[in-house]
mmCIF file of C-alpha atoms (C1' of nucleotides) in Angstrom:
data_model
loop_
_atom_site.group_PDB
_atom_site.id
_atom_site.type_symbol
_atom_site.label_atom_id
_atom_site.label_comp_id
_atom_site.label_asym_id
_atom_site.label_seq_id
_atom_site.Cartn_x
_atom_site.Cartn_y
_atom_site.Cartn_z
ATOM 1 C CA MET A 168 160.326 94.880 46.576
ATOM 2 C CA LYS A 169 157.100 97.380 46.656
ATOM 3 C CA LEU A 170 155.756 94.963 43.796
ATOM 4 C CA GLU A 171 156.575 92.088 45.727
ATOM 5 C CA GLN A 172 154.233 93.167 48.880
ATOM 6 C CA GLU A 173 151.173 94.121 46.579
ATOM 7 C CA ARG A 174 151.543 90.681 45.062
ATOM 8 C CA ILE A 175 151.429 89.324 48.754
ATOM 9 C CA VAL A 176 148.148 91.169 49.035
ATOM 10 C CA ALA A 177 146.600 90.650 46.468
ATOM 11 C CA ALA A 178 146.647 87.075 46.489
ATOM 12 C CA ALA A 179 146.188 87.070 50.397
ATOM 13 C CA LEU A 180 142.837 88.885 48.731
ATOM 14 C CA ALA A 181 142.138 85.873 46.746
ATOM 15 C CA LEU A 182 142.727 83.377 49.448
ATOM 16 C CA VAL A 183 140.681 84.818 51.570
ATOM 17 C CA ASN A 184 137.815 85.377 48.856
ATOM 18 C CA ARG A 185 138.039 81.187 47.937
ATOM 19 C CA GLU A 186 138.500 79.699 51.702
ATOM 20 C CA GLY A 187 137.304 82.732 53.972
ATOM 21 C CA LEU A 188 139.230 84.446 56.596
ATOM 22 C CA SER A 189 139.367 81.076 58.938
ATOM 23 C CA GLY A 190 141.400 79.048 55.795
ATOM 24 C CA PHE A 191 143.611 82.149 55.466
ATOM 25 C CA ASN A 192 147.031 81.136 56.868
ATOM 26 C CA LEU A 193 150.193 82.078 55.555
ATOM 27 C CA ARG A 194 151.227 78.289 54.357
ATOM 28 C CA ALA A 195 148.751 78.690 52.021
ATOM 29 C CA LEU A 196 149.383 81.481 51.073
ATOM 30 C CA ALA A 197 152.840 81.327 50.458
ATOM 31 C CA LEU A 198 151.838 77.685 48.167
ATOM 32 C CA MET A 199 149.857 80.276 46.075
ATOM 33 C CA LEU A 200 152.961 82.046 44.997
ATOM 34 C CA ASN A 201 154.974 79.457 44.875
ATOM 35 C CA VAL A 202 156.901 79.315 47.900
ATOM 36 C CA ARG A 203 157.553 78.666 51.158
ATOM 37 C CA ALA A 204 156.045 80.597 54.383
ATOM 38 C CA SER A 205 158.885 81.081 55.892
ATOM 39 C CA ALA A 206 159.646 83.191 52.693
ATOM 40 C CA LEU A 207 156.992 85.368 53.570
ATOM 41 C CA TYR A 208 158.829 87.254 56.257
ATOM 42 C CA TRP A 209 161.524 88.523 53.964
ATOM 43 C CA HIS A 210 158.998 91.104 52.323
ATOM 44 C CA VAL A 211 156.708 91.637 55.388
ATOM 45 C CA GLY A 212 156.576 92.044 58.623
ATOM 46 C CA SER A 213 153.671 89.610 60.212
ATOM 47 C CA LYS A 214 150.619 88.299 59.135
ATOM 48 C CA ASP A 215 149.174 91.229 60.860
ATOM 49 C CA GLU A 216 150.805 93.560 58.185
ATOM 50 C CA ILE A 217 149.108 91.738 55.667
ATOM 51 C CA VAL A 218 146.067 92.083 57.308
ATOM 52 C CA ALA A 219 146.570 95.530 57.686
ATOM 53 C CA ARG A 220 147.785 96.348 53.677
ATOM 54 C CA MET A 221 144.320 94.354 52.868
ATOM 55 C CA ALA A 222 141.946 96.666 54.805
ATOM 56 C CA LYS A 223 144.200 99.681 53.288
ATOM 57 C CA MET A 224 143.451 98.451 49.652
ATOM 58 C CA LEU A 225 139.470 98.105 50.212
ATOM 59 C CA TYR A 226 139.800 101.904 51.507
ATOM 60 C CA GLU A 227 141.507 103.133 48.855
ATOM 61 C CA ARG A 228 139.516 101.182 46.517
ATOM 62 C CA ALA A 229 136.109 103.056 47.855
ATOM 63 C CA PHE A 230 138.288 106.353 47.577
ATOM 64 C CA ASP A 231 139.047 105.473 44.038
ATOM 65 C CA ALA A 232 136.048 104.529 43.327
ATOM 66 C CA ALA A 233 134.134 107.480 44.626
ATOM 67 C CA PRO A 234 132.238 110.160 42.415
ATOM 68 C CA LYS A 235 134.058 113.991 42.561
ATOM 69 C CA GLY A 236 133.375 116.771 42.523
ATOM 70 C CA VAL A 237 129.526 116.643 43.954
ATOM 71 C CA GLY A 238 129.363 118.779 46.506
ATOM 72 C CA TRP A 239 130.544 117.696 50.500
ATOM 73 C CA GLN A 240 126.895 116.143 50.751
ATOM 74 C CA GLY A 241 127.288 114.108 47.688
ATOM 75 C CA TRP A 242 130.678 113.103 48.369
ATOM 76 C CA LEU A 243 129.532 111.322 51.903
ATOM 77 C CA LEU A 244 126.773 109.544 50.109
ATOM 78 C CA GLY A 245 129.066 108.597 46.828
ATOM 79 C CA PHE A 246 131.866 107.441 49.478
ATOM 80 C CA GLY A 247 129.376 105.367 51.696
ATOM 81 C CA ARG A 248 128.246 103.574 48.644
ATOM 82 C CA ALA A 249 131.868 103.069 47.342
ATOM 83 C CA PHE A 250 132.823 101.700 50.585
ATOM 84 C CA ARG A 251 130.057 99.078 50.950
ATOM 85 C CA ALA A 252 130.556 98.342 47.072
ATOM 86 C CA SER A 253 134.186 97.676 47.622
ATOM 87 C CA LEU A 254 133.642 95.865 51.226
ATOM 88 C CA LEU A 255 130.939 93.513 48.917
ATOM 89 C CA GLY A 256 133.323 93.043 46.739
ATOM 90 C CA GLN A 257 135.547 90.985 48.697
ATOM 91 C CA ARG A 258 134.665 88.161 51.520
ATOM 92 C CA ASP A 259 134.841 88.720 55.010
ATOM 93 C CA SER A 260 135.990 92.079 54.236
ATOM 94 C CA ALA A 261 134.235 93.778 57.334
ATOM 95 C CA GLN A 262 135.893 91.161 59.525
ATOM 96 C CA ILE A 263 139.407 92.192 57.842
ATOM 97 C CA CYS A 264 138.441 96.176 58.360
ATOM 98 C CA THR A 265 137.471 95.566 62.010
ATOM 99 C CA MET A 266 140.599 93.290 63.291
ATOM 100 C CA ALA A 267 142.974 95.403 61.088
ATOM 101 C CA ARG A 268 145.861 97.320 62.930
ATOM 102 C CA LEU A 269 146.330 100.149 60.367
ATOM 103 C CA LEU A 270 150.111 101.438 60.381
ATOM 104 C CA ASP A 271 150.400 104.543 61.887
ATOM 105 C CA THR A 272 152.047 105.874 59.188
ATOM 106 C CA ASN A 273 148.805 105.217 56.799
ATOM 107 C CA ILE A 274 146.542 106.975 58.616
ATOM 108 C CA PRO A 275 146.986 110.477 58.559
ATOM 109 C CA THR A 276 147.235 110.251 54.624
ATOM 110 C CA LEU A 277 144.535 108.391 54.302
ATOM 111 C CA MET A 278 142.080 110.115 56.447
ATOM 112 C CA GLU A 279 143.599 113.399 54.484
ATOM 113 C CA ARG A 280 142.853 112.255 51.207
ATOM 114 C CA ILE A 281 139.074 111.212 52.396
ATOM 115 C CA ALA A 282 138.587 114.412 54.001
ATOM 116 C CA ALA A 283 139.914 116.224 51.415
ATOM 117 C CA PRO A 284 136.796 116.138 49.057
ATOM 118 C CA MET A 285 134.840 117.583 51.912
ATOM 119 C CA VAL A 286 137.672 120.532 53.313
ATOM 120 C CA GLU A 287 137.543 121.623 49.583
ATOM 121 C CA GLY A 288 133.467 122.005 49.496
ATOM 122 C CA GLY A 289 133.959 124.605 52.525
ATOM 123 C CA ILE A 290 133.460 122.109 55.391
ATOM 124 C CA ASP A 291 136.251 122.625 58.244
ATOM 125 C CA LYS A 292 138.333 119.786 58.946
ATOM 126 C CA ALA A 293 137.339 118.963 62.109
ATOM 127 C CA SER A 294 133.603 118.376 60.986
ATOM 128 C CA ALA A 295 134.431 116.831 57.770
ATOM 129 C CA VAL A 296 136.715 113.999 59.545
ATOM 130 C CA SER A 297 133.652 113.630 61.873
ATOM 131 C CA MET A 298 131.037 113.443 59.213
ATOM 132 C CA GLN A 299 133.505 111.211 57.700
ATOM 133 C CA GLY A 300 134.132 108.969 60.300
ATOM 134 C CA ALA A 301 130.175 108.429 61.010
ATOM 135 C CA VAL A 302 129.682 107.233 57.273
ATOM 136 C CA ILE A 303 132.595 105.378 57.145
ATOM 137 C CA ALA A 304 131.449 103.128 60.641
ATOM 138 C CA TYR A 305 128.011 103.017 59.473
ATOM 139 C CA THR A 306 129.043 101.556 56.225
ATOM 140 C CA LEU A 307 131.444 99.228 57.980
ATOM 141 C CA GLY A 308 128.979 97.912 60.403
ATOM 142 C CA TRP A 309 126.149 97.548 58.043
ATOM 143 C CA VAL A 310 128.354 95.160 56.302
ATOM 144 C CA VAL A 311 129.718 93.487 59.057
ATOM 145 C CA TYR A 312 125.913 91.976 59.463
ATOM 146 C CA GLU A 313 125.433 91.907 55.610
ATOM 147 C CA GLN A 314 128.337 89.140 55.292
ATOM 148 C CA SER A 315 127.267 88.096 58.629
ATOM 149 C CA SER A 316 127.215 83.942 57.820
ATOM 150 C CA THR A 317 124.742 83.645 60.156
ATOM 151 C CA LEU A 318 122.611 86.297 60.146
ATOM 152 C CA HIS A 319 122.483 87.404 56.492
ATOM 153 C CA ASP A 320 119.766 84.934 55.676
ATOM 154 C CA THR A 321 117.558 85.659 58.207
ATOM 155 C CA LEU A 322 117.844 89.302 57.717
ATOM 156 C CA GLU A 323 117.350 89.228 53.933
ATOM 157 C CA GLN A 324 113.725 88.026 54.544
ATOM 158 C CA MET A 325 113.225 90.902 56.889
ATOM 159 C CA TYR A 326 114.268 93.576 54.622
ATOM 160 C CA ASP A 327 116.333 94.326 51.207
ATOM 161 C CA PHE A 328 120.112 95.293 52.112
ATOM 162 C CA THR A 329 120.603 97.992 49.392
ATOM 163 C CA GLU A 330 117.381 99.437 49.824
ATOM 164 C CA SER A 331 117.367 99.861 54.241
ATOM 165 C CA TYR A 332 121.557 100.590 53.837
ATOM 166 C CA GLU A 333 120.065 103.311 51.429
ATOM 167 C CA ARG A 334 117.884 104.868 53.955
ATOM 168 C CA GLY A 335 120.229 105.100 56.337
ATOM 169 C CA LEU A 336 122.831 106.590 54.589
ATOM 170 C CA THR A 337 120.767 109.589 53.246
ATOM 171 C CA ALA A 338 119.051 109.555 56.504
ATOM 172 C CA MET A 339 122.447 110.456 58.388
ATOM 173 C CA VAL A 340 123.682 112.794 55.449
ATOM 174 C CA ARG A 341 120.071 114.712 55.699
ATOM 175 C CA GLY A 342 120.534 114.976 59.290
ATOM 176 C CA PHE A 343 123.600 116.931 58.803
ATOM 177 C CA ALA A 344 122.892 119.306 56.448
ATOM 178 C CA ALA A 345 119.967 120.093 58.412
ATOM 179 C CA ASP A 346 122.483 120.293 61.533
ATOM 180 C CA ARG A 347 124.810 122.824 59.467
ATOM 181 C CA SER A 348 122.093 125.106 57.890
ATOM 182 C CA LYS A 349 120.373 125.817 61.789
ATOM 183 C CA PRO A 350 123.951 126.989 63.849
ATOM 184 C CA PRO A 351 125.657 129.862 61.597
ATOM 185 C CA MET B 85 124.271 72.892 83.558
ATOM 186 C CA LYS B 86 123.026 76.725 82.402
ATOM 187 C CA LEU B 87 124.701 78.214 85.424
ATOM 188 C CA GLU B 88 127.972 76.737 83.860
ATOM 189 C CA GLN B 89 127.688 78.049 81.054
ATOM 190 C CA GLU B 90 127.312 81.648 82.134
ATOM 191 C CA ARG B 91 130.048 81.566 84.488
ATOM 192 C CA ILE B 92 132.338 80.067 81.308
ATOM 193 C CA VAL B 93 131.052 83.439 79.441
ATOM 194 C CA ALA B 94 131.524 85.807 82.438
ATOM 195 C CA ALA B 95 135.289 84.370 83.168
ATOM 196 C CA ALA B 96 136.167 84.791 79.301
ATOM 197 C CA LEU B 97 134.803 88.683 79.532
ATOM 198 C CA ALA B 98 137.081 88.769 82.473
ATOM 199 C CA LEU B 99 139.667 87.436 80.583
ATOM 200 C CA VAL B 100 139.678 89.190 77.372
ATOM 201 C CA ASN B 101 139.391 92.238 79.810
ATOM 202 C CA ARG B 102 142.446 91.802 81.324
ATOM 203 C CA GLU B 103 144.683 90.268 78.226
ATOM 204 C CA GLY B 104 142.662 91.363 75.101
ATOM 205 C CA LEU B 105 141.171 89.248 72.430
ATOM 206 C CA SER B 106 144.691 87.962 71.265
ATOM 207 C CA GLY B 107 145.110 86.910 74.537
ATOM 208 C CA PHE B 108 142.008 84.781 75.029
ATOM 209 C CA ASN B 109 142.384 81.541 74.607
ATOM 210 C CA LEU B 110 140.513 78.213 76.490
ATOM 211 C CA ARG B 111 143.685 76.947 78.373
ATOM 212 C CA ALA B 112 144.241 80.493 80.155
ATOM 213 C CA LEU B 113 139.999 80.513 80.476
ATOM 214 C CA ALA B 114 140.227 76.814 81.872
ATOM 215 C CA LEU B 115 142.464 78.278 84.341
ATOM 216 C CA MET B 116 140.523 80.873 85.720
ATOM 217 C CA LEU B 117 138.054 78.258 86.486
ATOM 218 C CA ASN B 118 140.813 76.357 88.624
ATOM 219 C CA VAL B 119 139.987 73.055 85.253
ATOM 220 C CA ARG B 120 141.874 71.816 82.107
ATOM 221 C CA ALA B 121 140.849 73.334 78.589
ATOM 222 C CA SER B 122 139.078 69.628 77.508
ATOM 223 C CA ALA B 123 136.656 70.274 80.397
ATOM 224 C CA LEU B 124 135.100 73.151 79.131
ATOM 225 C CA TYR B 125 133.808 71.298 75.964
ATOM 226 C CA TRP B 126 131.706 69.173 78.141
ATOM 227 C CA HIS B 127 129.466 72.410 79.314
ATOM 228 C CA VAL B 128 130.086 74.374 75.445
ATOM 229 C CA GLY B 129 130.759 72.734 71.681
ATOM 230 C CA SER B 130 133.405 75.336 70.845
ATOM 231 C CA LYS B 131 135.668 78.304 71.158
ATOM 232 C CA ASP B 132 133.060 79.997 68.459
ATOM 233 C CA GLU B 133 130.083 79.701 70.584
ATOM 234 C CA ILE B 134 131.571 80.900 73.787
ATOM 235 C CA VAL B 135 132.323 84.249 71.548
ATOM 236 C CA ALA B 136 128.786 83.967 70.200
ATOM 237 C CA ARG B 137 127.522 84.064 74.010
ATOM 238 C CA MET B 138 129.824 86.789 75.003
ATOM 239 C CA ALA B 139 128.346 88.801 72.061
ATOM 240 C CA LYS B 140 124.741 87.883 72.547
ATOM 241 C CA MET B 141 125.163 89.373 76.423
ATOM 242 C CA LEU B 142 126.821 92.502 74.991
ATOM 243 C CA TYR B 143 123.136 92.916 73.211
ATOM 244 C CA GLU B 144 121.036 92.235 76.221
ATOM 245 C CA ARG B 145 123.130 94.471 78.602
ATOM 246 C CA ALA B 146 122.262 97.187 75.576
ATOM 247 C CA PHE B 147 118.681 96.326 75.838
ATOM 248 C CA ASP B 148 118.162 95.966 79.596
ATOM 249 C CA ALA B 149 120.152 99.523 79.855
ATOM 250 C CA ALA B 150 118.270 101.091 77.381
ATOM 251 C CA PRO B 151 115.189 103.740 78.443
ATOM 252 C CA LYS B 152 112.144 102.126 77.620
ATOM 253 C CA GLY B 153 108.523 103.912 76.946
ATOM 254 C CA VAL B 154 110.142 107.727 75.310
ATOM 255 C CA GLY B 155 108.499 106.676 71.701
ATOM 256 C CA TRP B 156 110.075 105.211 68.534
ATOM 257 C CA GLN B 157 112.611 107.907 67.866
ATOM 258 C CA GLY B 158 114.061 107.828 71.619
ATOM 259 C CA TRP B 159 114.019 104.078 71.738
ATOM 260 C CA LEU B 160 116.669 104.510 68.656
ATOM 261 C CA LEU B 161 119.072 107.089 70.216
ATOM 262 C CA GLY B 162 118.693 105.591 73.450
ATOM 263 C CA PHE B 163 119.763 101.804 72.292
ATOM 264 C CA GLY B 164 121.995 102.991 70.229
ATOM 265 C CA ARG B 165 124.157 104.844 73.087
ATOM 266 C CA ALA B 166 123.573 101.909 75.514
ATOM 267 C CA PHE B 167 124.713 99.738 72.831
ATOM 268 C CA ARG B 168 127.723 101.829 72.497
ATOM 269 C CA ALA B 169 127.977 102.102 76.494
ATOM 270 C CA SER B 170 127.668 98.370 76.594
ATOM 271 C CA LEU B 171 130.622 98.323 74.003
ATOM 272 C CA LEU B 172 132.805 100.792 75.318
ATOM 273 C CA GLY B 173 132.804 98.873 78.846
ATOM 274 C CA GLN B 174 134.235 95.460 77.686
ATOM 275 C CA ARG B 175 137.572 95.636 75.746
ATOM 276 C CA ASP B 176 137.850 94.373 72.397
ATOM 277 C CA SER B 177 134.039 94.241 71.937
ATOM 278 C CA ALA B 178 133.293 95.288 68.925
ATOM 279 C CA GLN B 179 135.569 92.689 67.501
ATOM 280 C CA ILE B 180 133.821 89.801 69.410
ATOM 281 C CA CYS B 181 130.360 91.644 68.186
ATOM 282 C CA THR B 182 131.963 91.058 64.436
ATOM 283 C CA MET B 183 133.497 87.930 64.426
ATOM 284 C CA ALA B 184 130.413 86.083 66.205
ATOM 285 C CA ARG B 185 128.328 83.591 64.684
ATOM 286 C CA LEU B 186 125.322 84.013 66.759
ATOM 287 C CA LEU B 187 123.258 81.017 66.760
ATOM 288 C CA ASP B 188 120.110 80.529 64.808
ATOM 289 C CA THR B 189 118.192 80.271 67.667
ATOM 290 C CA ASN B 190 119.230 83.582 69.098
ATOM 291 C CA ILE B 191 118.494 85.950 66.391
ATOM 292 C CA PRO B 192 114.348 85.620 66.060
ATOM 293 C CA THR B 193 114.133 86.503 69.205
ATOM 294 C CA LEU B 194 117.124 88.912 70.098
ATOM 295 C CA MET B 195 115.527 90.854 67.539
ATOM 296 C CA GLU B 196 111.850 90.701 68.065
ATOM 297 C CA ARG B 197 112.927 92.190 71.521
ATOM 298 C CA ILE B 198 115.295 94.670 70.134
ATOM 299 C CA ALA B 199 112.408 96.306 67.979
ATOM 300 C CA ALA B 200 109.151 95.386 70.039
ATOM 301 C CA PRO B 201 109.169 98.879 71.527
ATOM 302 C CA MET B 202 109.412 100.851 68.195
ATOM 303 C CA VAL B 203 106.500 98.366 66.826
ATOM 304 C CA GLU B 204 104.235 99.292 70.086
ATOM 305 C CA GLY B 205 105.559 102.835 68.890
ATOM 306 C CA GLY B 206 103.151 102.442 65.865
ATOM 307 C CA ILE B 207 106.179 101.665 63.319
ATOM 308 C CA ASP B 208 105.205 98.597 60.788
ATOM 309 C CA LYS B 209 107.629 95.680 61.916
ATOM 310 C CA ALA B 210 109.673 95.743 58.482
ATOM 311 C CA SER B 211 110.536 99.821 59.061
ATOM 312 C CA ALA B 212 111.493 99.105 62.723
ATOM 313 C CA VAL B 213 113.839 96.171 62.063
ATOM 314 C CA SER B 214 115.504 97.895 59.326
ATOM 315 C CA MET B 215 116.076 101.508 61.079
ATOM 316 C CA GLN B 216 117.109 99.816 64.384
ATOM 317 C CA GLY B 217 119.759 97.883 61.941
ATOM 318 C CA ALA B 218 121.141 100.845 60.472
ATOM 319 C CA VAL B 219 121.326 102.531 64.701
ATOM 320 C CA ILE B 220 123.083 98.803 65.721
ATOM 321 C CA ALA B 221 125.138 98.745 62.494
ATOM 322 C CA TYR B 222 126.622 102.543 62.971
ATOM 323 C CA THR B 223 127.308 102.262 66.368
ATOM 324 C CA LEU B 224 129.191 98.671 65.795
ATOM 325 C CA GLY B 225 131.138 100.350 63.518
ATOM 326 C CA TRP B 226 131.923 103.301 65.128
ATOM 327 C CA VAL B 227 133.441 101.555 68.816
ATOM 328 C CA VAL B 228 135.519 99.236 66.092
ATOM 329 C CA TYR B 229 137.461 102.795 65.248
ATOM 330 C CA GLU B 230 136.740 103.499 69.084
ATOM 331 C CA GLN B 231 138.825 100.533 70.150
ATOM 332 C CA SER B 232 141.270 100.231 67.460
ATOM 333 C CA SER B 233 144.399 100.131 69.329
ATOM 334 C CA THR B 234 146.506 101.531 66.105
ATOM 335 C CA LEU B 235 143.710 104.681 65.561
ATOM 336 C CA HIS B 236 142.147 105.600 68.562
ATOM 337 C CA ASP B 237 144.786 107.835 69.585
ATOM 338 C CA THR B 238 144.527 109.802 66.510
ATOM 339 C CA LEU B 239 141.251 110.252 66.248
ATOM 340 C CA GLU B 240 141.164 111.319 69.984
ATOM 341 C CA GLN B 241 143.092 114.509 68.934
ATOM 342 C CA MET B 242 140.700 115.142 65.895
ATOM 343 C CA TYR B 243 137.110 115.064 67.273
ATOM 344 C CA ASP B 244 135.535 113.986 70.513
ATOM 345 C CA PHE B 245 134.031 110.526 70.114
ATOM 346 C CA THR B 246 131.428 110.943 72.709
ATOM 347 C CA GLU B 247 130.447 114.248 70.699
ATOM 348 C CA SER B 248 130.624 113.466 67.328
ATOM 349 C CA TYR B 249 128.604 110.140 67.829
ATOM 350 C CA GLU B 250 126.237 111.638 69.381
ATOM 351 C CA ARG B 251 125.636 113.998 65.953
ATOM 352 C CA GLY B 252 125.635 111.045 63.693
ATOM 353 C CA LEU B 253 123.135 109.271 65.564
ATOM 354 C CA THR B 254 121.134 112.395 66.137
ATOM 355 C CA ALA B 255 121.314 113.029 62.573
ATOM 356 C CA MET B 256 120.547 109.726 61.741
ATOM 357 C CA VAL B 257 117.239 109.622 63.675
ATOM 358 C CA ARG B 258 116.666 113.020 62.672
ATOM 359 C CA GLY B 259 116.465 112.464 58.985
ATOM 360 C CA PHE B 260 114.110 108.593 59.764
ATOM 361 C CA ALA B 261 111.929 111.111 61.380
ATOM 362 C CA ALA B 262 111.969 113.480 58.277
ATOM 363 C CA ASP B 263 111.320 110.630 55.946
ATOM 364 C CA ARG B 264 108.407 109.940 57.912
ATOM 365 C CA SER B 265 106.750 112.992 57.993
ATOM 366 C CA LYS B 266 106.962 113.060 54.147
ATOM 367 C CA PRO B 267 105.222 108.944 53.014
ATOM 368 C CA PRO B 268 101.881 109.085 54.599
ATOM 369 C "C1'" DA C 40 169.537 89.856 47.990
ATOM 370 C "C1'" DC C 41 166.124 85.923 48.384
ATOM 371 C "C1'" DC C 42 164.647 81.319 49.433
ATOM 372 C "C1'" DT C 43 164.418 76.569 52.352
ATOM 373 C "C1'" DG C 44 164.355 73.110 56.049
ATOM 374 C "C1'" DA C 45 163.687 72.263 60.406
ATOM 375 C "C1'" DA C 46 162.527 73.714 64.505
ATOM 376 C "C1'" DC C 47 159.594 76.207 68.278
ATOM 377 C "C1'" DA C 48 155.916 77.667 70.913
ATOM 378 C "C1'" DC C 49 151.208 77.758 71.285
ATOM 379 C "C1'" DC C 50 146.531 76.549 69.708
ATOM 380 C "C1'" DG C 51 141.750 74.033 69.339
ATOM 381 C "C1'" DT C 52 139.607 69.709 69.655
ATOM 382 C "C1'" DT C 53 139.161 65.009 70.573
ATOM 383 C "C1'" DC C 54 139.166 60.770 73.421
ATOM 384 C "C1'" DA C 55 139.916 57.173 76.329
ATOM 385 C "C1'" DA C 56 140.283 57.034 81.012
ATOM 386 C "C1'" DG C 57 139.375 57.916 85.488
ATOM 387 C "C1'" DT C 58 135.815 59.652 89.516
ATOM 388 C "C1'" DA D 51 127.667 63.590 85.377
ATOM 389 C "C1'" DC D 52 132.199 65.911 85.378
ATOM 390 C "C1'" DC D 53 136.905 65.940 84.710
ATOM 391 C "C1'" DT D 54 142.110 64.519 83.719
ATOM 392 C "C1'" DG D 55 146.168 63.472 80.360
ATOM 393 C "C1'" DA D 56 147.881 62.505 76.045
ATOM 394 C "C1'" DA D 57 147.575 63.370 71.965
ATOM 395 C "C1'" DC D 58 146.058 65.234 67.404
ATOM 396 C "C1'" DA D 59 146.500 68.382 63.482
ATOM 397 C "C1'" DC D 60 147.737 72.841 62.715
ATOM 398 C "C1'" DC D 61 149.500 77.570 63.576
ATOM 399 C "C1'" DG D 62 152.480 82.320 63.089
ATOM 400 C "C1'" DT D 63 157.309 82.723 63.681
ATOM 401 C "C1'" DT D 64 162.118 82.228 63.802
ATOM 402 C "C1'" DC D 65 167.191 81.360 62.157
ATOM 403 C "C1'" DA D 66 170.375 79.132 60.425
ATOM 404 C "C1'" DA D 67 171.767 77.567 56.391
ATOM 405 C "C1'" DG D 68 171.661 77.377 51.547
ATOM 406 C "C1'" DT D 69 172.132 79.821 46.618
#
DNA sequence: ACCTGAACACCGTTCAAGT
DNA sequence: ACCTGAACACCGTTCAAGT
């Protein structure tokens, strides 16, 4: 039963990769699974829930790919890069994350797990979640523009996406480090 | 004729404020203007175009509200805050900006205008657009989570939105300043 | 337990026809 | 020039009915 949900989410991500988010609908999704659209409702509550699970998958991929044991600054940098890579690996992923209404049950566990490497590094939990949230927000927003069908080409000829993302990321993390070295 | 388009966009923003983005449809929008949905197509090309114009409005409000003549670092900080304020003043604004496919004609002029205060401050255009883009991305991403119906309450009890946004913003801008003081 | 078939209300968009 | 009325194809979702 859990397996069926994961099959649905995987098919949904593949469908968005092929057709784009605007071409993602339950009839086409059901067709990929050799089933009718109404059959999906046995395994999943709504289209919104599918979108939420897609977004969760993108966060988890980032968490799994991010290098561990590199200190809290290294973790912030690594998770940011891994999150961007996760998003760039999936078409319209930034839109998916933006419109996803993550389930209340998923949120605490997901945030705990992501902030854990920082707390272990000696950062208080409030600061950890706050800084982590800033890096995630920056990365998501960055990919919104990088994936924008109308903005991508124009932006690309003004600066290199990876290089500029990196500059913003390191600037932010360096600024956080400077912040924490001044107040005891 | 231009006036009609602005009336449509204003009504659309008001409708989203009342009903949310999911309740925003052309029949309801037309009703607000005492007209049928099909009549909108005389003044505007599509629903997507209306969304693009809504997003453009949000960027312009930020630009107009941001303080001028405060140096390039002050401009980055001021524009970031003004953009966040503009977004928070409109329901579901982050979603609007994310899904908006800005028209190609608007992009160059809009970006030129936003980067102009930095270029006047002695920053080369490529760096200006890059740093500006990072601040915009961070702010948009931040408000995505701040406006998220399922995340807002959980995040609010972990940290103060305004204070944490401010810490991320100043960290990034301070990092940019440190960057530029080292390489000549 | 799991799926189909048919239907429901709703949506963006088009277009002939009105004024 | 600007709008209406009616229609089109499509969508998420529900639910009785099948197996």
